[in-house]
Amino acid sequence: MLKDSNAFSSFSVNDLHKAKIFYSQTLGLAVHELYGMLDVRTVGGGRVVIYPKADHIPATYTVLNFPVENVDEVVIELEKRGVHFEIYNEGNIKTDKKGIMRGQGPVIAWFKDPAGNILSVLEEKY
């Protein structure tokens, strides 16, 4: 029934204007306003809808992952653009001083958008 549907994900933010600047200028994604929301397009036809919510509470989990070829290079570039990477040292999640976790699954680094939503860049190697 839904196998041919072009599904997409969505999440909320508390400030749509700040989100638009972050996703379009800082991350360099194609962002369009649509019905009072942001329609974010990624390579390969991926789509994320970001909507405003006055009582927004950031998710405590990763809401959006960006597969990249080299996490170290992307972390350096995003840091130049003002992105701060999270440092974790809890349970199985331990990052280095740059905020990159290695050796337990994919190489991955987490960061937050202006609304506090958790995003990541990760290396997918098959």
PDB file of C-alpha atoms in Angstrom:
ATOM      1  CA  MET A   1       0.000   0.000   0.000  1.00  0.00           C
ATOM      2  CA  LEU A   2       2.720   2.528   0.931  1.00  0.00           C
ATOM      3  CA  LYS A   3       5.660   0.908  -0.837  1.00  0.00           C
ATOM      4  CA  ASP A   4       5.567   3.532  -3.598  1.00  0.00           C
ATOM      5  CA  SER A   5       5.085   6.479  -1.245  1.00  0.00           C
ATOM      6  CA  ASN A   6       7.941   8.970  -1.058  1.00  0.00           C
ATOM      7  CA  ALA A   7       8.019   9.094   2.753  1.00  0.00           C
ATOM      8  CA  PHE A   8       9.711  11.939   4.589  1.00  0.00           C
ATOM      9  CA  SER A   9      10.575  12.825   8.153  1.00  0.00           C
ATOM     10  CA  SER A  10       9.740  15.937  10.164  1.00  0.00           C
ATOM     11  CA  PHE A  11      10.625  17.561  13.460  1.00  0.00           C
ATOM     12  CA  SER A  12       9.952  20.818  15.264  1.00  0.00           C
ATOM     13  CA  VAL A  13      11.970  23.918  16.135  1.00  0.00           C
ATOM     14  CA  ASN A  14      11.201  26.921  18.314  1.00  0.00           C
ATOM     15  CA  ASP A  15      12.461  29.545  15.818  1.00  0.00           C
ATOM     16  CA  LEU A  16      11.857  28.917  12.128  1.00  0.00           C
ATOM     17  CA  HIS A  17      13.982  31.882  11.005  1.00  0.00           C
ATOM     18  CA  LYS A  18      17.054  30.674  12.927  1.00  0.00           C
ATOM     19  CA  ALA A  19      16.474  27.163  11.602  1.00  0.00           C
ATOM     20  CA  LYS A  20      16.300  28.427   8.017  1.00  0.00           C
ATOM     21  CA  ILE A  21      19.619  30.242   8.368  1.00  0.00           C
ATOM     22  CA  PHE A  22      21.275  27.247  10.038  1.00  0.00           C
ATOM     23  CA  TYR A  23      20.084  24.602   7.577  1.00  0.00           C
ATOM     24  CA  SER A  24      20.580  26.713   4.447  1.00  0.00           C
ATOM     25  CA  GLN A  25      23.665  28.816   5.213  1.00  0.00           C
ATOM     26  CA  THR A  26      25.567  26.862   7.855  1.00  0.00           C
ATOM     27  CA  LEU A  27      24.846  23.366   6.543  1.00  0.00           C
ATOM     28  CA  GLY A  28      24.415  24.389   2.898  1.00  0.00           C
ATOM     29  CA  LEU A  29      21.166  22.517   2.263  1.00  0.00           C
ATOM     30  CA  ALA A  30      18.388  23.481  -0.147  1.00  0.00           C
ATOM     31  CA  VAL A  31      15.700  25.019   2.059  1.00  0.00           C
ATOM     32  CA  HIS A  32      12.349  26.397   0.915  1.00  0.00           C
ATOM     33  CA  GLU A  33       9.486  27.827   2.923  1.00  0.00           C
ATOM     34  CA  LEU A  34       6.271  25.928   2.385  1.00  0.00           C
ATOM     35  CA  TYR A  35       2.977  26.433   4.257  1.00  0.00           C
ATOM     36  CA  GLY A  36       4.767  28.156   7.163  1.00  0.00           C
ATOM     37  CA  MET A  37       7.302  25.334   7.470  1.00  0.00           C
ATOM     38  CA  LEU A  38      10.719  24.572   6.015  1.00  0.00           C
ATOM     39  CA  ASP A  39      11.050  22.018   3.252  1.00  0.00           C
ATOM     40  CA  VAL A  40      14.656  20.776   3.372  1.00  0.00           C
ATOM     41  CA  ARG A  41      15.970  18.774   0.434  1.00  0.00           C
ATOM     42  CA  THR A  42      19.001  16.504   0.504  1.00  0.00           C
ATOM     43  CA  VAL A  43      20.934  14.655  -2.190  1.00  0.00           C
ATOM     44  CA  GLY A  44      19.068  11.793  -3.808  1.00  0.00           C
ATOM     45  CA  GLY A  45      15.613  13.255  -3.275  1.00  0.00           C
ATOM     46  CA  GLY A  46      15.587  13.078   0.517  1.00  0.00           C
ATOM     47  CA  ARG A  47      13.217  15.451   2.249  1.00  0.00           C
ATOM     48  CA  VAL A  48      12.769  16.731   5.788  1.00  0.00           C
ATOM     49  CA  VAL A  49      10.013  19.077   6.917  1.00  0.00           C
ATOM     50  CA  ILE A  50      10.833  21.376   9.826  1.00  0.00           C
ATOM     51  CA  TYR A  51       7.870  23.014  11.508  1.00  0.00           C
ATOM     52  CA  PRO A  52       7.553  25.688  14.191  1.00  0.00           C
ATOM     53  CA  LYS A  53       6.250  24.725  17.602  1.00  0.00           C
ATOM     54  CA  ALA A  54       5.943  27.279  20.390  1.00  0.00           C
ATOM     55  CA  ASP A  55       6.389  24.684  23.151  1.00  0.00           C
ATOM     56  CA  HIS A  56       9.173  22.844  21.284  1.00  0.00           C
ATOM     57  CA  ILE A  57      11.253  20.460  23.369  1.00  0.00           C
ATOM     58  CA  PRO A  58      14.382  19.135  21.623  1.00  0.00           C
ATOM     59  CA  ALA A  59      14.507  15.415  21.051  1.00  0.00           C
ATOM     60  CA  THR A  60      16.928  13.467  23.253  1.00  0.00           C
ATOM     61  CA  TYR A  61      17.951  11.345  20.267  1.00  0.00           C
ATOM     62  CA  THR A  62      19.407  11.980  16.808  1.00  0.00           C
ATOM     63  CA  VAL A  63      16.710  13.321  14.484  1.00  0.00           C
ATOM     64  CA  LEU A  64      18.808  13.663  11.325  1.00  0.00           C
ATOM     65  CA  ASN A  65      21.963  11.880  10.137  1.00  0.00           C
ATOM     66  CA  PHE A  66      24.221  13.035   7.317  1.00  0.00           C
ATOM     67  CA  PRO A  67      26.337  10.256   5.762  1.00  0.00           C
ATOM     68  CA  VAL A  68      29.725  11.656   4.685  1.00  0.00           C
ATOM     69  CA  GLU A  69      32.938  10.176   3.316  1.00  0.00           C
ATOM     70  CA  ASN A  70      35.205  11.649   5.993  1.00  0.00           C
ATOM     71  CA  VAL A  71      33.830  12.758   9.367  1.00  0.00           C
ATOM     72  CA  ASP A  72      37.094  14.438  10.391  1.00  0.00           C
ATOM     73  CA  GLU A  73      37.060  16.731   7.344  1.00  0.00           C
ATOM     74  CA  VAL A  74      33.380  17.610   7.767  1.00  0.00           C
ATOM     75  CA  VAL A  75      33.833  18.336  11.488  1.00  0.00           C
ATOM     76  CA  ILE A  76      36.674  20.754  10.682  1.00  0.00           C
ATOM     77  CA  GLU A  77      34.611  22.515   8.006  1.00  0.00           C
ATOM     78  CA  LEU A  78      31.469  22.777  10.141  1.00  0.00           C
ATOM     79  CA  GLU A  79      33.487  24.071  13.102  1.00  0.00           C
ATOM     80  CA  LYS A  80      34.717  26.873  10.826  1.00  0.00           C
ATOM     81  CA  ARG A  81      31.044  27.688  10.234  1.00  0.00           C
ATOM     82  CA  GLY A  82      30.356  27.913  13.956  1.00  0.00           C
ATOM     83  CA  VAL A  83      29.005  24.417  14.635  1.00  0.00           C
ATOM     84  CA  HIS A  84      29.890  22.977  18.052  1.00  0.00           C
ATOM     85  CA  PHE A  85      30.240  19.203  18.324  1.00  0.00           C
ATOM     86  CA  GLU A  86      28.996  17.386  21.397  1.00  0.00           C
ATOM     87  CA  ILE A  87      31.418  15.630  23.736  1.00  0.00           C
ATOM     88  CA  TYR A  88      30.019  12.443  25.245  1.00  0.00           C
ATOM     89  CA  ASN A  89      31.505  10.169  27.892  1.00  0.00           C
ATOM     90  CA  GLU A  90      28.620   8.049  29.080  1.00  0.00           C
ATOM     91  CA  GLY A  91      28.078   4.322  28.803  1.00  0.00           C
ATOM     92  CA  ASN A  92      29.107   3.069  25.370  1.00  0.00           C
ATOM     93  CA  ILE A  93      29.087   6.562  23.869  1.00  0.00           C
ATOM     94  CA  LYS A  94      32.519   8.111  24.230  1.00  0.00           C
ATOM     95  CA  THR A  95      33.809  10.771  21.872  1.00  0.00           C
ATOM     96  CA  ASP A  96      37.283  12.211  21.505  1.00  0.00           C
ATOM     97  CA  LYS A  97      38.104  15.883  22.182  1.00  0.00           C
ATOM     98  CA  LYS A  98      36.787  16.797  18.708  1.00  0.00           C
ATOM     99  CA  GLY A  99      33.441  15.136  19.447  1.00  0.00           C
ATOM    100  CA  ILE A 100      34.030  12.106  17.223  1.00  0.00           C
ATOM    101  CA  MET A 101      33.227   8.550  18.312  1.00  0.00           C
ATOM    102  CA  ARG A 102      35.339   5.812  16.768  1.00  0.00           C
ATOM    103  CA  GLY A 103      35.548   2.052  17.083  1.00  0.00           C
ATOM    104  CA  GLN A 104      31.956   1.257  18.063  1.00  0.00           C
ATOM    105  CA  GLY A 105      29.961   1.230  14.873  1.00  0.00           C
ATOM    106  CA  PRO A 106      30.398   3.958  12.299  1.00  0.00           C
ATOM    107  CA  VAL A 107      32.678   6.930  12.889  1.00  0.00           C
ATOM    108  CA  ILE A 108      30.162   9.558  14.021  1.00  0.00           C
ATOM    109  CA  ALA A 109      29.995  13.074  15.463  1.00  0.00           C
ATOM    110  CA  TRP A 110      26.914  14.755  16.927  1.00  0.00           C
ATOM    111  CA  PHE A 111      25.924  18.421  16.927  1.00  0.00           C
ATOM    112  CA  LYS A 112      22.789  20.436  17.606  1.00  0.00           C
ATOM    113  CA  ASP A 113      20.734  22.843  15.560  1.00  0.00           C
ATOM    114  CA  PRO A 114      19.703  26.214  17.082  1.00  0.00           C
ATOM    115  CA  ALA A 115      16.593  24.567  18.572  1.00  0.00           C
ATOM    116  CA  GLY A 116      18.653  21.894  20.342  1.00  0.00           C
ATOM    117  CA  ASN A 117      17.752  19.017  18.017  1.00  0.00           C
ATOM    118  CA  ILE A 118      20.553  16.459  17.734  1.00  0.00           C
ATOM    119  CA  LEU A 119      22.046  15.866  14.272  1.00  0.00           C
ATOM    120  CA  SER A 120      25.042  13.796  13.184  1.00  0.00           C
ATOM    121  CA  VAL A 121      27.616  13.273  10.496  1.00  0.00           C
ATOM    122  CA  LEU A 122      28.705   9.669  10.084  1.00  0.00           C
ATOM    123  CA  GLU A 123      30.811   7.494   7.819  1.00  0.00           C
ATOM    124  CA  GLU A 124      28.914   4.652   6.210  1.00  0.00           C
ATOM    125  CA  LYS A 125      31.244   1.973   4.915  1.00  0.00           C
ATOM    126  CA  TYR A 126      29.841  -1.238   3.513  1.00  0.00           C
TER     127      TYR A 126
END
